[in-house]
Structures are given as structure tokens and as C-alpha cells.
mmCIF file of C-alpha atoms in Angstrom:
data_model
loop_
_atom_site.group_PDB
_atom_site.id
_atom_site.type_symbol
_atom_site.label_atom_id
_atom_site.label_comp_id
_atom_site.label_asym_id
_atom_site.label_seq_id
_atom_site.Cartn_x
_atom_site.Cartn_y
_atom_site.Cartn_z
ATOM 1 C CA UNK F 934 0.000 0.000 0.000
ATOM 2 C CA UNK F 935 1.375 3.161 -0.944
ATOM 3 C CA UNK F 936 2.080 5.483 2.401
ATOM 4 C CA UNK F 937 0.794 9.078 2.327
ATOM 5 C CA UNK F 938 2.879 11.710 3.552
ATOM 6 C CA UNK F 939 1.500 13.226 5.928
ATOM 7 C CA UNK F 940 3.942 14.750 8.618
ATOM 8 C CA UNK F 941 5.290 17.707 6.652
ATOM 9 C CA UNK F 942 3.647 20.048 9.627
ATOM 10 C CA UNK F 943 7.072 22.298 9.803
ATOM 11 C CA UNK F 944 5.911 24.113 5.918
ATOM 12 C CA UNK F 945 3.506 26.752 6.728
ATOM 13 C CA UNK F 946 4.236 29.636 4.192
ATOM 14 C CA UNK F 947 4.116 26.952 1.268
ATOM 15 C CA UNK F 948 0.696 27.569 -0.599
ATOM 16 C CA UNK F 949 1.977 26.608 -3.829
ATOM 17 C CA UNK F 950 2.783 23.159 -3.378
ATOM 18 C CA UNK F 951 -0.660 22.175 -4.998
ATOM 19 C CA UNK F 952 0.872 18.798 -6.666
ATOM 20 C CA UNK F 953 1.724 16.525 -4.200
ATOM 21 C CA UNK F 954 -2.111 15.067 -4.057
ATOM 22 C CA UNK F 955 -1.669 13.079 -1.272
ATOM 23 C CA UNK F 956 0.088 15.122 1.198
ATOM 24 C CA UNK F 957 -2.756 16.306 3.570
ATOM 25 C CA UNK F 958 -0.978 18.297 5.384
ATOM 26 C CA UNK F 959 0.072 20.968 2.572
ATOM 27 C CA UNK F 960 -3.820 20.536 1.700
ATOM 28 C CA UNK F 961 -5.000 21.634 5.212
ATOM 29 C CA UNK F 962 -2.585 24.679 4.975
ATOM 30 C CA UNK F 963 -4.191 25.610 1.266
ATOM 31 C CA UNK F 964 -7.405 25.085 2.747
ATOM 32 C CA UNK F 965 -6.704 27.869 5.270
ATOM 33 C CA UNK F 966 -4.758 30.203 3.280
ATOM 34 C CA UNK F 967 -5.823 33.784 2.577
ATOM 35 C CA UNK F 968 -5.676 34.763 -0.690
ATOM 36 C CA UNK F 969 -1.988 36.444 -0.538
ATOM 37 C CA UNK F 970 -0.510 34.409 2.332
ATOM 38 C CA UNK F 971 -1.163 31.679 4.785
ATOM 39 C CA UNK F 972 -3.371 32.354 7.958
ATOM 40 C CA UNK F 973 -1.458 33.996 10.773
ATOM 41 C CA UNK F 974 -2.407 35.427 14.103
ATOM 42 C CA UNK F 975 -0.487 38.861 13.279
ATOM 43 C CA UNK F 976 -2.171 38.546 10.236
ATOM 44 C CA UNK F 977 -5.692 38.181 11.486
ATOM 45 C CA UNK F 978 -5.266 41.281 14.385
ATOM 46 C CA UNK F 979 -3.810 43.213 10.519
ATOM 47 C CA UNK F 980 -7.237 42.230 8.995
ATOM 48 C CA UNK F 981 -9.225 43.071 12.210
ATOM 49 C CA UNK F 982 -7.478 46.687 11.744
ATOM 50 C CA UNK F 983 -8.518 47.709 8.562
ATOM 51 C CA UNK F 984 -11.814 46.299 9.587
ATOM 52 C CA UNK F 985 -11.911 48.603 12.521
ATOM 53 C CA UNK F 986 -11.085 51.551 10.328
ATOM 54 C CA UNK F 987 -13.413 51.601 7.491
ATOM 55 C CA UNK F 988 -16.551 50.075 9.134
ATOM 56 C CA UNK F 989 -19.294 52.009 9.584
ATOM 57 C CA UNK F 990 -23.122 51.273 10.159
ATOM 58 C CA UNK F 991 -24.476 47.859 9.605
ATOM 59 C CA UNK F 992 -27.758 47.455 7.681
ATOM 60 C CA UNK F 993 -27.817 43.447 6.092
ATOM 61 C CA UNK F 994 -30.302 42.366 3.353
ATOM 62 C CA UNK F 995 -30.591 39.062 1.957
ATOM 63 C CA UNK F 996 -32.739 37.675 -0.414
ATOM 64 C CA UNK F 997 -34.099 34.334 -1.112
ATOM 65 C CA UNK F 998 -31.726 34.104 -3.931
ATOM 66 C CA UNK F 999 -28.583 34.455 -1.881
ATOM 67 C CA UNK F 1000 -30.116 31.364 -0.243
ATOM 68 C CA UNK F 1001 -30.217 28.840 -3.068
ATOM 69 C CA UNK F 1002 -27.969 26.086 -3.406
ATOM 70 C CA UNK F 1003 -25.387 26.156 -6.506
ATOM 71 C CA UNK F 1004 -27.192 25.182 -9.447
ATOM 72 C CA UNK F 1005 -26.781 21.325 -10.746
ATOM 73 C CA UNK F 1006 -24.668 19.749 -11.944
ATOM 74 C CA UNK F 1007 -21.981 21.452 -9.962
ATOM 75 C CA UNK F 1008 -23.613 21.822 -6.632
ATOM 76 C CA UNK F 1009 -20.378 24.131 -5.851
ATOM 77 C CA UNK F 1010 -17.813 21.347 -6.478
ATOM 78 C CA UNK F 1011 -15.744 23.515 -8.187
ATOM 79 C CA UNK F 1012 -15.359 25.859 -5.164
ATOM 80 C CA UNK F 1013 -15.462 22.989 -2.553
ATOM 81 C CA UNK F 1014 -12.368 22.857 0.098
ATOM 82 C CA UNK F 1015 -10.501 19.712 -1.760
ATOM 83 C CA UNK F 1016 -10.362 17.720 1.114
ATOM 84 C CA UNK F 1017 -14.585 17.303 1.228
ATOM 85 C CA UNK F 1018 -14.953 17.456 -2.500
ATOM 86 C CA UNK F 1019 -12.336 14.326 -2.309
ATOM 87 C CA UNK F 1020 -14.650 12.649 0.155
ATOM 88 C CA UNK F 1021 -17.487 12.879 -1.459
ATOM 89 C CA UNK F 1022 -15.989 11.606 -4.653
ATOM 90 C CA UNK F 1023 -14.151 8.357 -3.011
ATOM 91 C CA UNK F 1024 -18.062 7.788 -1.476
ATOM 92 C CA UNK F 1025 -19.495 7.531 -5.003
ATOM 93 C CA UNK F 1026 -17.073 5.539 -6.200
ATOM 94 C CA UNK F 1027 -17.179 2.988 -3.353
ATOM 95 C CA UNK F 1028 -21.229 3.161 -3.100
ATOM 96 C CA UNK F 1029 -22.743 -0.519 -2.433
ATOM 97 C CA UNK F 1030 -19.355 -1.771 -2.275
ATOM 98 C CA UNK F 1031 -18.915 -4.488 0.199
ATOM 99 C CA UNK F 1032 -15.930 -6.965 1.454
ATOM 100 C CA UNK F 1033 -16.652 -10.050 3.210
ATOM 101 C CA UNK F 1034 -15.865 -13.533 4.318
ATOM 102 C CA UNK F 1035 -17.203 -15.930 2.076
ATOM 103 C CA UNK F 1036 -19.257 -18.417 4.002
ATOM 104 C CA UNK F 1037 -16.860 -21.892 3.221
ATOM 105 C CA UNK F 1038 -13.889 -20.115 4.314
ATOM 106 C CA UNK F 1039 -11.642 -22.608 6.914
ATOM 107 C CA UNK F 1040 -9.006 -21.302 9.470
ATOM 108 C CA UNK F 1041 -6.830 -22.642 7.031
ATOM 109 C CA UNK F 1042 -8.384 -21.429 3.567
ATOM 110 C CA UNK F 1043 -9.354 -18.021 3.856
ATOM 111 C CA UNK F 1044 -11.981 -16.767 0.883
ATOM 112 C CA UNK F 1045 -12.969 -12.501 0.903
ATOM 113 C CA UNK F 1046 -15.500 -11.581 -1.723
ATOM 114 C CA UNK F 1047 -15.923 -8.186 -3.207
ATOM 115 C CA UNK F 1048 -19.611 -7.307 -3.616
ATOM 116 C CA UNK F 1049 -21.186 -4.636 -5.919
ATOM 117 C CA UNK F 1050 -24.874 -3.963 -4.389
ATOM 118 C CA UNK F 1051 -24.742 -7.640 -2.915
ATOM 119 C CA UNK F 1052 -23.351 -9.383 -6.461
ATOM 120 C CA UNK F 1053 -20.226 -11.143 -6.156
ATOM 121 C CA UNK F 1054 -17.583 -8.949 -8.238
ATOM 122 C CA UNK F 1055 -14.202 -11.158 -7.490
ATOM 123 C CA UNK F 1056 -13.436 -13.748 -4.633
ATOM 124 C CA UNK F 1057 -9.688 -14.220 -3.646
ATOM 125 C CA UNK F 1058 -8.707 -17.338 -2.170
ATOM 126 C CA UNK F 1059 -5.210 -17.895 0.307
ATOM 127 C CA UNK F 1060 -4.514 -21.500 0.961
ATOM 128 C CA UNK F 1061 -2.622 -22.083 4.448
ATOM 129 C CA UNK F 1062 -3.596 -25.422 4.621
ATOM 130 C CA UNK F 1063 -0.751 -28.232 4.850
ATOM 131 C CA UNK F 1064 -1.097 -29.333 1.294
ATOM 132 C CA UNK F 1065 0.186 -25.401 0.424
ATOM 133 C CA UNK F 1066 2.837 -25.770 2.120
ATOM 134 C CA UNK F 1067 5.221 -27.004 -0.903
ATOM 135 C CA UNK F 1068 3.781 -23.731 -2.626
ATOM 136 C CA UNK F 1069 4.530 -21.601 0.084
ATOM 137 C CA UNK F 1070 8.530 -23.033 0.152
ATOM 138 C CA UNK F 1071 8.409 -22.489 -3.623
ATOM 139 C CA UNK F 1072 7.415 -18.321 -2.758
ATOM 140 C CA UNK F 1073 10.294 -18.057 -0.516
ATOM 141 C CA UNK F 1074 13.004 -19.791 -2.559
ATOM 142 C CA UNK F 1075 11.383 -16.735 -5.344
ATOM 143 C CA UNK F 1076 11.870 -14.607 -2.841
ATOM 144 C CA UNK F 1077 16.060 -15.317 -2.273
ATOM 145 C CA UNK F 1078 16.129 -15.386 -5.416
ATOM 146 C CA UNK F 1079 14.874 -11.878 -6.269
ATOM 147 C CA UNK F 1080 16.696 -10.167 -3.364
ATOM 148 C CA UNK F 1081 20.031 -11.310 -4.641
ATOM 149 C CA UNK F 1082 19.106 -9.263 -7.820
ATOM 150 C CA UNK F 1083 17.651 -6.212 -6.703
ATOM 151 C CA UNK F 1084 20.478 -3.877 -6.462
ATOM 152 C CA UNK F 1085 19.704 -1.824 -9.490
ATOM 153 C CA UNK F 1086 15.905 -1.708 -8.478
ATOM 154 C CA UNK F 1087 16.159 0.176 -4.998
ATOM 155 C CA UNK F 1088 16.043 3.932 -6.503
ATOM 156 C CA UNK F 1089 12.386 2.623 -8.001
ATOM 157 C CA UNK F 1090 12.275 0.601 -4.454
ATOM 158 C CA UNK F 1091 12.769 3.148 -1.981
ATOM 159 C CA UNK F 1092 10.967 6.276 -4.364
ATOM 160 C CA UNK F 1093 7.540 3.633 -4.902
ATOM 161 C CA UNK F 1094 6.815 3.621 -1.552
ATOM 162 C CA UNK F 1095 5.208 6.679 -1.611
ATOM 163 C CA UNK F 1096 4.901 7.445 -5.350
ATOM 164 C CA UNK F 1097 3.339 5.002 -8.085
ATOM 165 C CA UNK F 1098 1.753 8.020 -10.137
ATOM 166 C CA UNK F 1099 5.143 9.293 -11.426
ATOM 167 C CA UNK F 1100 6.283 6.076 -12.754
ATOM 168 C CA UNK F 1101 2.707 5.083 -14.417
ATOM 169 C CA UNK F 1102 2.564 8.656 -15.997
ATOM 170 C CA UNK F 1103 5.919 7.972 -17.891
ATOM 171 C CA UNK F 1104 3.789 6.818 -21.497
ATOM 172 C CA UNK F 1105 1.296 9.711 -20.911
ATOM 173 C CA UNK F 1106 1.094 13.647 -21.123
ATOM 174 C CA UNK F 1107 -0.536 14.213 -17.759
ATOM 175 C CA UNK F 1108 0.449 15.778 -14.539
ATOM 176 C CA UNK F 1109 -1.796 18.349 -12.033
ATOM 177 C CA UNK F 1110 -0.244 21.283 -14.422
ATOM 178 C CA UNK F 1111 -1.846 20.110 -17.888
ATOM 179 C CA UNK F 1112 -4.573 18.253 -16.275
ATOM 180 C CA UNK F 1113 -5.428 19.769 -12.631
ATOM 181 C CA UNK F 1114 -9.463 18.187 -12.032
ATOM 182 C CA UNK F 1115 -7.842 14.606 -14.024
ATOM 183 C CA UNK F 1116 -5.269 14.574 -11.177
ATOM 184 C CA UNK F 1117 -8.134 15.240 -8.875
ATOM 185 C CA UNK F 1118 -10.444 12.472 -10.883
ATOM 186 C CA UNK F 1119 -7.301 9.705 -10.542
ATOM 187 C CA UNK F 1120 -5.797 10.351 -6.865
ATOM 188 C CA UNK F 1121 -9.987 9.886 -6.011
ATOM 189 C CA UNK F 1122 -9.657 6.548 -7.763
ATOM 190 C CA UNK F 1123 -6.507 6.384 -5.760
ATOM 191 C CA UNK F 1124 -8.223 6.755 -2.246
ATOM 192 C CA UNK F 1125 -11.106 4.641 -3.476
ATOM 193 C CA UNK F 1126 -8.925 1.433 -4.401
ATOM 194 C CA UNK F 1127 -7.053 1.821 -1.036
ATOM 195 C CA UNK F 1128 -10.308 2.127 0.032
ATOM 196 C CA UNK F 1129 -11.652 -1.243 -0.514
ATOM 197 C CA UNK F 1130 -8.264 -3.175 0.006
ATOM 198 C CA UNK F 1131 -7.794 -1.842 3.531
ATOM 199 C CA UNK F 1132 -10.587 -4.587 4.332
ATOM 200 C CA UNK F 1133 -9.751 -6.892 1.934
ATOM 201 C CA UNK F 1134 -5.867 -7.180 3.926
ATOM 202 C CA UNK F 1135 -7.573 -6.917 7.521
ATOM 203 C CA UNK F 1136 -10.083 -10.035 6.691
ATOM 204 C CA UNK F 1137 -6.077 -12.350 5.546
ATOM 205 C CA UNK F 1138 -3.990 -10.848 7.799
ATOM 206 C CA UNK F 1139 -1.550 -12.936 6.201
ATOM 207 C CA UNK F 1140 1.818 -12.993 7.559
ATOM 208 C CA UNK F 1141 5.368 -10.644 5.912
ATOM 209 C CA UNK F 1142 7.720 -12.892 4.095
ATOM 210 C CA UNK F 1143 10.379 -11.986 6.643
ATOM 211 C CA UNK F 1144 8.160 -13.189 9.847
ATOM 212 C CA UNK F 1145 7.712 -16.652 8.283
ATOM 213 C CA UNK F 1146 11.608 -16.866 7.035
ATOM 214 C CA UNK F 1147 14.614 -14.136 8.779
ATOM 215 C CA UNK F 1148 16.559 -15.785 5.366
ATOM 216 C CA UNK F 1149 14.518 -13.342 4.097
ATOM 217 C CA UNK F 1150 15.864 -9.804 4.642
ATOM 218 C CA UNK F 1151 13.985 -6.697 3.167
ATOM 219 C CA UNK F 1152 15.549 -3.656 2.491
ATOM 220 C CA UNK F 1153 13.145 -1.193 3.291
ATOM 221 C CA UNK F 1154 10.547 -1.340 6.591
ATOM 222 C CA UNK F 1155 8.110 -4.206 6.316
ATOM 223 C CA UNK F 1156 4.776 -2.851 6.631
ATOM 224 C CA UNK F 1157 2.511 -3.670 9.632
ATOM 225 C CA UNK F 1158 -0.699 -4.753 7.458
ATOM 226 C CA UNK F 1159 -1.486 -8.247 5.339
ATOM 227 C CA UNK F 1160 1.060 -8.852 2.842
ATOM 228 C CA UNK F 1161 -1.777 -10.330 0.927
ATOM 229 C CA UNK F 1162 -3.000 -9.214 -1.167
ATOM 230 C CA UNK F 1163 -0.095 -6.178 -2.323
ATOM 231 C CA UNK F 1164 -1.617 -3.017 -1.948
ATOM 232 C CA UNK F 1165 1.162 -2.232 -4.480
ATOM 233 C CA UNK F 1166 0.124 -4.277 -7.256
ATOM 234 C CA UNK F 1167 -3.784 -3.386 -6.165
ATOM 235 C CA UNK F 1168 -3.059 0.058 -6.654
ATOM 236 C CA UNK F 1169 -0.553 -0.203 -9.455
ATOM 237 C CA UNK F 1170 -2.827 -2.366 -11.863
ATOM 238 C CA UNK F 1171 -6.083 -0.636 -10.469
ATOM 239 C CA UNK F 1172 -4.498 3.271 -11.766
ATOM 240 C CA UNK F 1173 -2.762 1.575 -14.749
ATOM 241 C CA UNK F 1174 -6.190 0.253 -15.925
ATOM 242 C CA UNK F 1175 -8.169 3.958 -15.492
ATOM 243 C CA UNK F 1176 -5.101 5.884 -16.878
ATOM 244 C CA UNK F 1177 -5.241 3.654 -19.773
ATOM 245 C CA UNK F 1178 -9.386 4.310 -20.363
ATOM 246 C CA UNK F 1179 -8.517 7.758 -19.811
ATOM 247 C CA UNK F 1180 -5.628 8.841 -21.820
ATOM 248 C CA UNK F 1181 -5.182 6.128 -24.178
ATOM 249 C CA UNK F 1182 -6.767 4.332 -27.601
ATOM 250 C CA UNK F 1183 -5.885 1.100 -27.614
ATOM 251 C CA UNK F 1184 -5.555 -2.369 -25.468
ATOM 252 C CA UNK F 1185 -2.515 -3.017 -27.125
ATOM 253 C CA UNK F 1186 -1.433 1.146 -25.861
ATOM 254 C CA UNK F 1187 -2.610 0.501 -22.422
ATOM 255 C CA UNK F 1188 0.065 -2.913 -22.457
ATOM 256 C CA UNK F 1189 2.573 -0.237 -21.647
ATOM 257 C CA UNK F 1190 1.011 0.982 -18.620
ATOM 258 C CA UNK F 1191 0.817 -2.713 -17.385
ATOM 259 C CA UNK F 1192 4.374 -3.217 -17.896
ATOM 260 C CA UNK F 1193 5.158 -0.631 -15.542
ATOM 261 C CA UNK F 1194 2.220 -1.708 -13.227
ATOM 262 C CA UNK F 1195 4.099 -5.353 -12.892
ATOM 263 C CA UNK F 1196 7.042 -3.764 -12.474
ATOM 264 C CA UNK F 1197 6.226 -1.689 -9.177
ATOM 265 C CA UNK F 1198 4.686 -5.010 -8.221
ATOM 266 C CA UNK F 1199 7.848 -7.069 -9.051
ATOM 267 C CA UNK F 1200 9.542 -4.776 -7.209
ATOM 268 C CA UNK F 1201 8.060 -5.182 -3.616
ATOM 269 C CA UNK F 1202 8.668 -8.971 -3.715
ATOM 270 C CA UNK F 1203 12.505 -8.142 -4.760
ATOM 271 C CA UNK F 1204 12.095 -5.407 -1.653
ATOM 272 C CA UNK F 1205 11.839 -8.724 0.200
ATOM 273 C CA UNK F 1206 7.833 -7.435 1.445
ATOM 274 C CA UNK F 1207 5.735 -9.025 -0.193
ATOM 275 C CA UNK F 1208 5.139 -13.205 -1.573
ATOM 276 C CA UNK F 1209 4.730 -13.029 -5.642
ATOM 277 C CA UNK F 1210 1.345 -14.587 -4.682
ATOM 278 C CA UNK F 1211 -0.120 -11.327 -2.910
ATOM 279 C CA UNK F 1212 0.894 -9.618 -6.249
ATOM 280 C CA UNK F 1213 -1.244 -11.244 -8.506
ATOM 281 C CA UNK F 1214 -3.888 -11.569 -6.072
ATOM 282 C CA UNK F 1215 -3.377 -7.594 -5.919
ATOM 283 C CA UNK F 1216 -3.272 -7.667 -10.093
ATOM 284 C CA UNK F 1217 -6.714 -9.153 -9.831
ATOM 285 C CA UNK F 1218 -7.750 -7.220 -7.175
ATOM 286 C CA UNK F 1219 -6.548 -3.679 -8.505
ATOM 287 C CA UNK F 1220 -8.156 -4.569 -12.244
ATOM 288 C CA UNK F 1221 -11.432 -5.421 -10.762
ATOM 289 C CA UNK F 1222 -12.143 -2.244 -8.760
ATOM 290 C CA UNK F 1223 -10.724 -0.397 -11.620
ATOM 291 C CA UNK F 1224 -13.363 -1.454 -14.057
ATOM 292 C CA UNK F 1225 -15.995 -0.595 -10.758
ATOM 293 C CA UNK F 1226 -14.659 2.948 -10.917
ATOM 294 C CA UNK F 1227 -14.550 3.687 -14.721
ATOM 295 C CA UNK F 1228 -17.694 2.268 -15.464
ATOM 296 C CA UNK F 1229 -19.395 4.457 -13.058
ATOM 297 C CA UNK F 1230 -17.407 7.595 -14.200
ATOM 298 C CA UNK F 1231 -18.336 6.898 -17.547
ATOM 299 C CA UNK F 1232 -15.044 5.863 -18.697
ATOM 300 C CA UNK F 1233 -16.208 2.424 -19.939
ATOM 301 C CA UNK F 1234 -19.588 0.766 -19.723
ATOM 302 C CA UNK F 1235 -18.464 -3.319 -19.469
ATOM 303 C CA UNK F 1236 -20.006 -6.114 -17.358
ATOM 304 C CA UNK F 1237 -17.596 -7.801 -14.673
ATOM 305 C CA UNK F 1238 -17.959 -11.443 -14.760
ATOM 306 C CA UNK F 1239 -17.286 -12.792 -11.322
ATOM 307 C CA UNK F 1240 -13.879 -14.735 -11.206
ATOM 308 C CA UNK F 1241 -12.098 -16.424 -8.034
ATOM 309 C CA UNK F 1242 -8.470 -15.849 -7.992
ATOM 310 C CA UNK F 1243 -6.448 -18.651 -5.970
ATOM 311 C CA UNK F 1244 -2.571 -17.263 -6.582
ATOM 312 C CA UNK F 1245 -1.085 -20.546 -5.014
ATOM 313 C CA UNK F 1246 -2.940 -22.985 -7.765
ATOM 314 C CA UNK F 1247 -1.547 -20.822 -10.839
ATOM 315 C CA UNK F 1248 1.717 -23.192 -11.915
ATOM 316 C CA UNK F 1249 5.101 -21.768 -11.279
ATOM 317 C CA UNK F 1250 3.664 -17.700 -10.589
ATOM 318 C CA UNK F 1251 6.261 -15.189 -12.250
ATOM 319 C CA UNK F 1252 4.510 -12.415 -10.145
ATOM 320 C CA UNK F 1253 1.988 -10.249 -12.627
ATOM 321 C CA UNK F 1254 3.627 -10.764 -16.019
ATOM 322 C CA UNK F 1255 0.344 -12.592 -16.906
ATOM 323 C CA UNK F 1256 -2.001 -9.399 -16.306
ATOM 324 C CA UNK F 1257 0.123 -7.802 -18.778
ATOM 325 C CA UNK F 1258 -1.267 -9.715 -21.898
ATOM 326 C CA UNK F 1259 -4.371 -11.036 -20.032
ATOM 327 C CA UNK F 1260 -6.253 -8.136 -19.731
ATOM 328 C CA UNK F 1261 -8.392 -5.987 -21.829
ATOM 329 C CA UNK F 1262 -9.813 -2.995 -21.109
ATOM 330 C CA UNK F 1263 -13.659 -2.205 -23.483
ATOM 331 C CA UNK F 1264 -13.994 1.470 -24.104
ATOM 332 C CA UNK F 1265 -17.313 2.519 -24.646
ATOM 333 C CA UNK F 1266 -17.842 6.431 -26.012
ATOM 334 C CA UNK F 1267 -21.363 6.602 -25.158
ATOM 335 C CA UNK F 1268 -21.098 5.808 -21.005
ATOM 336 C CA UNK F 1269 -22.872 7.861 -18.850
ATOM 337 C CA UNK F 1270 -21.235 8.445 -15.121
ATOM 338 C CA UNK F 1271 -23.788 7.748 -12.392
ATOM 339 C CA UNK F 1272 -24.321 10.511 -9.658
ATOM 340 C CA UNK F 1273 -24.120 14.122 -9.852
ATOM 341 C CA UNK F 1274 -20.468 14.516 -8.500
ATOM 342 C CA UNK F 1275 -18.366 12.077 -10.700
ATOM 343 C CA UNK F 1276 -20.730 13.389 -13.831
ATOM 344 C CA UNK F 1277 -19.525 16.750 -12.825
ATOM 345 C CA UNK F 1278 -15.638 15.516 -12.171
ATOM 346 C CA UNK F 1279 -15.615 13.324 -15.516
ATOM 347 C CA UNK F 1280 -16.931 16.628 -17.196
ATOM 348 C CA UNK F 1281 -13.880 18.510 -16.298
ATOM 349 C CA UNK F 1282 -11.352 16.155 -17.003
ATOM 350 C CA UNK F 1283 -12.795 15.276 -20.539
ATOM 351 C CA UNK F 1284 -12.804 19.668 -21.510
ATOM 352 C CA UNK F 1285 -8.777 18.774 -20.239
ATOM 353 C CA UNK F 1286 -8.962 16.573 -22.599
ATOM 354 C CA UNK F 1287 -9.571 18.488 -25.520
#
């Protein structure tokens, strides 16, 4: 799962740093800001002079007009603080999306379903039971493998840990500059896939490589969640498969962004984090959701057939190379996005796209 940063609390006379969409922090401080600087106390007794000096008698008058709500479709989204217009938009993607335990699963074969308004979307299945065990030896003996050949993959290591966008935007023309309310449209998507895996992880709680096996040694901190599924390759596949729908105009186009998807999952297992089986259950995962969220923003308009994805019974997994050519992605020019805010959101990102 890609961390957030979120303790830059020293920068308070930054109100330009308007890019970095998941630093919460610098969006408080925007949030805030006056129109020339940041809020201040010595600022605020400045404002309270000039207030003092020019105010004179007080006679309001409001109308029923200055009453009304903005007009639809916008309902003042435009003009919303970005942290509540983000919330709002992460609720309509996730509406009537549900994760739970499917009703066979064992202490020892755990089965999570994701349901769309009660209908079974995708199951993932982890097999603990003795007769995975073999499987489970296999991962690991990946896993040495990989972390004696990661040295010229910890820049892209160390920098994906908090940053996936950068590296899935290198095939496209798109950044917050050239496409401000598209950034705003994919870091929602963002926050909605991360989202729905938070649950998915808490219901596996499957153990880190390195607290099954000390042979294996990571190189950066091993996150305190599930390793499966990857939150990575969730997130990675899930933004590869919108950014494709969005900027792109072919399947055979959006292979690129899966490339680079497989490789930000590849790289977590050579990290020494993650199993190559919580990767493709995260591939699965990530491409599911993603197909959620774009048909109800109007991106696409395709029917998900229900599939159950059991990593460990896939012979000899090389992590997500087979989402790669596996998956298609059905653009349809006529969908319609459901709901009044991601109507008005895919609006402004398709005049960006112009």
C-alpha cells in the first residue's frame, strides 16, 4: 500500500505546493490560506485593523436568492475545500461496495468476496492449509532469489513507496499542471482502491515474508498490514487500468502501462515485502475495482464477470507478467457516469482533454 505523507507540519508559508495530491498536510494549509498568504495570528489582528477603520453602520439584506444552493450539476464542487470534494468523490465511487468472508472459508483457507450492491464482483482465495505448504517453500526460494538481484531496483524501491503516479505517468502527457481536475479524478480513484483493500488485507492478515523466514531480509521497513493481497500491485494495476481508459486508444497502448504496473509489483517482492502470490492476487484485485470505478465515471460501460483468484494454484507464478497480456480494457464512447459529483468531475477532465 502506498504510504501518504502526511507529517510535513514544519511548511507553513508553502501555498503553492498544490501537486503533491496526497500530502494532507500541505492541503489543510491551502485550505486555510488567505488569498496572498497563509493564515497567521499577526495577520488576522492586521485584517481586524482595517476592519476597525473603514466600518461604519451595519444594515444586512438578503434575499431568497442568496439562499439557493449552486445550481446542478456542480452543486459548488468547483469551489469545494478539496479535502470534502475528495470525500465525497471516493463515497461515489465505493457506493454498495462491500468486502466479506465468504461463508466456506476454513481457518486454514481463507476466501474474501468483493460485492457490488450484494453481487459477487471477485473472490480471492489464500490457501494455508498443509497441502500449500510445498507452494509456500516455492514463494520463498522466489523470494532469495529476487533479493540477490535487486540492487539496481532500490532507486524505483525506496521512491515507490510513496509514489506510483510518477512512474505510471511515464507513457502519458498528464500531470496536475496540464490536467489539474484529471489529477483530482485519478488520486480519487486512488483513495477509493485503497479504500476497498484496507478490508480486503484486515479479513487475511496474512503474515510478511520476513516473519515466516529471517533468510529473508527486506531492504526497506516491512509494513505492519497483510502482505496479501499487495496493496502495491492493487493500486498499481487498479491506476494503470483507469489511466489507460482515460488517456489512451488502444488495449494493445494501455500494455505499456501494465508493464510498468508489474514492475512496481515485481519490485516489492525483490524489496523482500511481499510473496509473488499477494501480487497477482493484488493484479486481480486492482483490475477489478478499476473497471468498478470507470464504469461508473463513464469511462467504460463493461459487465464484470465474477472470477475467483487462488494465486497458489496458478503453476510456477512469475509475479503479474500474466495481467500484462491477459487483460483488456472495453472502451465505450457513449457511457454515462452515475451521480451528480463524478458526472460533474468526468466533465472537467474530458474539456482537459480536448
Amino acid at each position: 500500500m502506498v504510504e501518504t505523507n502526511t507529517t510535513n507540519t514544519t511548511n507553513t508559508t508553502n501555498t503553492t505546493n498544490t501537486t503533491n495530491t496526497t500530502n494532507t498536510t500541505n492541503t489543510t494549509s491551502i485550505e486555510f490560506a488567505h488569498s496572498g498568504q497563509t493564515s497567521s495570528i499577526p495577520l488576522s489582528h492586521a485584517l481586524q485593523g482595517t476592519v476597525d477603520a473603514i466600518s461604519k453602520s451595519y444594515a444586512p439584506s438578503v434575499s431568497v436568492g442568496d439562499l439557493a444552493p449552486p445550481p446542478i450539476p456542480d452543486r459548488g464542487y468547483r469551489s469545494l475545500n478539496a479535502r470534502h470534494r475528495m470525500q465525497l468523490l471516493v463515497d461515489a465511487l465505493t457506493t454498495d461496495l462491500e468486502v466479506v468472508v465468504d461463508a466456506t472459508s476454513t481457518n486454514q483457507v481463507t476466501k474474501v468476496n468483493l460485492l457490488d450492491n450484494a453481487t459477487p464482483q471477485i473472490s480471492l482465495v489464500l490457501d494455508r492449509s498443509p497441502a500449500a505448504l510445498g507452494n509456500w517453500n516455492n514463494q520463498l526460494t522466489k523470494l532469495d532469489t529476487r533479493q540477490q538481484h535487486r540492487h539496481n531496483r532500490i532507486n524505483e524501491i525506496i521512491l515507490q513507496q510513496t509514489d506510483i503516479l510518477s512512474f505510471l505517468s511515464l507513457p502519458l502527457r498528464f500531470g496536475p499542471v496540464t490536467h489539474p481536475w484529471t489529477t483530482v479524478m485519478i488520486t480519487a480513484i486512488h483513495a477509493a482502491i485503497v479504500k476497498m483493500e484496507i478490508p480486503v488485507k484486515e479479513h487475511f492478515s496474512m503474515p510478511r515474508p520476513v516473519e515466516i523466514d529471517p533468510g529473508i531480509q527486506p531492504i526497506i521497513q516491512t509494513p505492519a498490514h497483510s502482505s496479501f493481497p499487495s496493496g502495491h500491485a492493487t493500486e498499481a494495476f487498479g491506476l494503470a487500468r483507469v489511466l489507460g481508459l482515460r488517456f489512451l486508444k488502444s488495449n494493445e497502448q494501455d500494455k505499456s502501462l501494465r508493464k510498468i504496473a508489474s514492475r512496481i509489483s515485481e519490485n516489492r517482492s525483490y524489496a523482500g515485502v511481499h510473496f509473488l502470490a499477494d501480487n497477482l492476487a493484488g493484479g486481480h484485485l486492482g483490475n477489478v475495482l478499476a473497471q468498478i470505478f470507470a464504469n461508473r465515471l463513464g469511462l467504460a460501460n463493461s459487465p464484470i464477470v465474477a472470477t475467483t483468484i487462488n494465486p497458489l494454484s496458478v503453476t510456477a507464478i512469475e509475479d503479474t507478467a500474466v495481467l500484462v497480456d491477459g487483460t483488456t480494457n472495453i472502451r465505450a464512447a457513449n457511457a454515462t457516469a452515475t451521480g451528480d459529483i463524478l458526472k460533474w468531475i468526468k466533465k472537467m477532465s474530458d474539456e482537459e482533454m480536448i
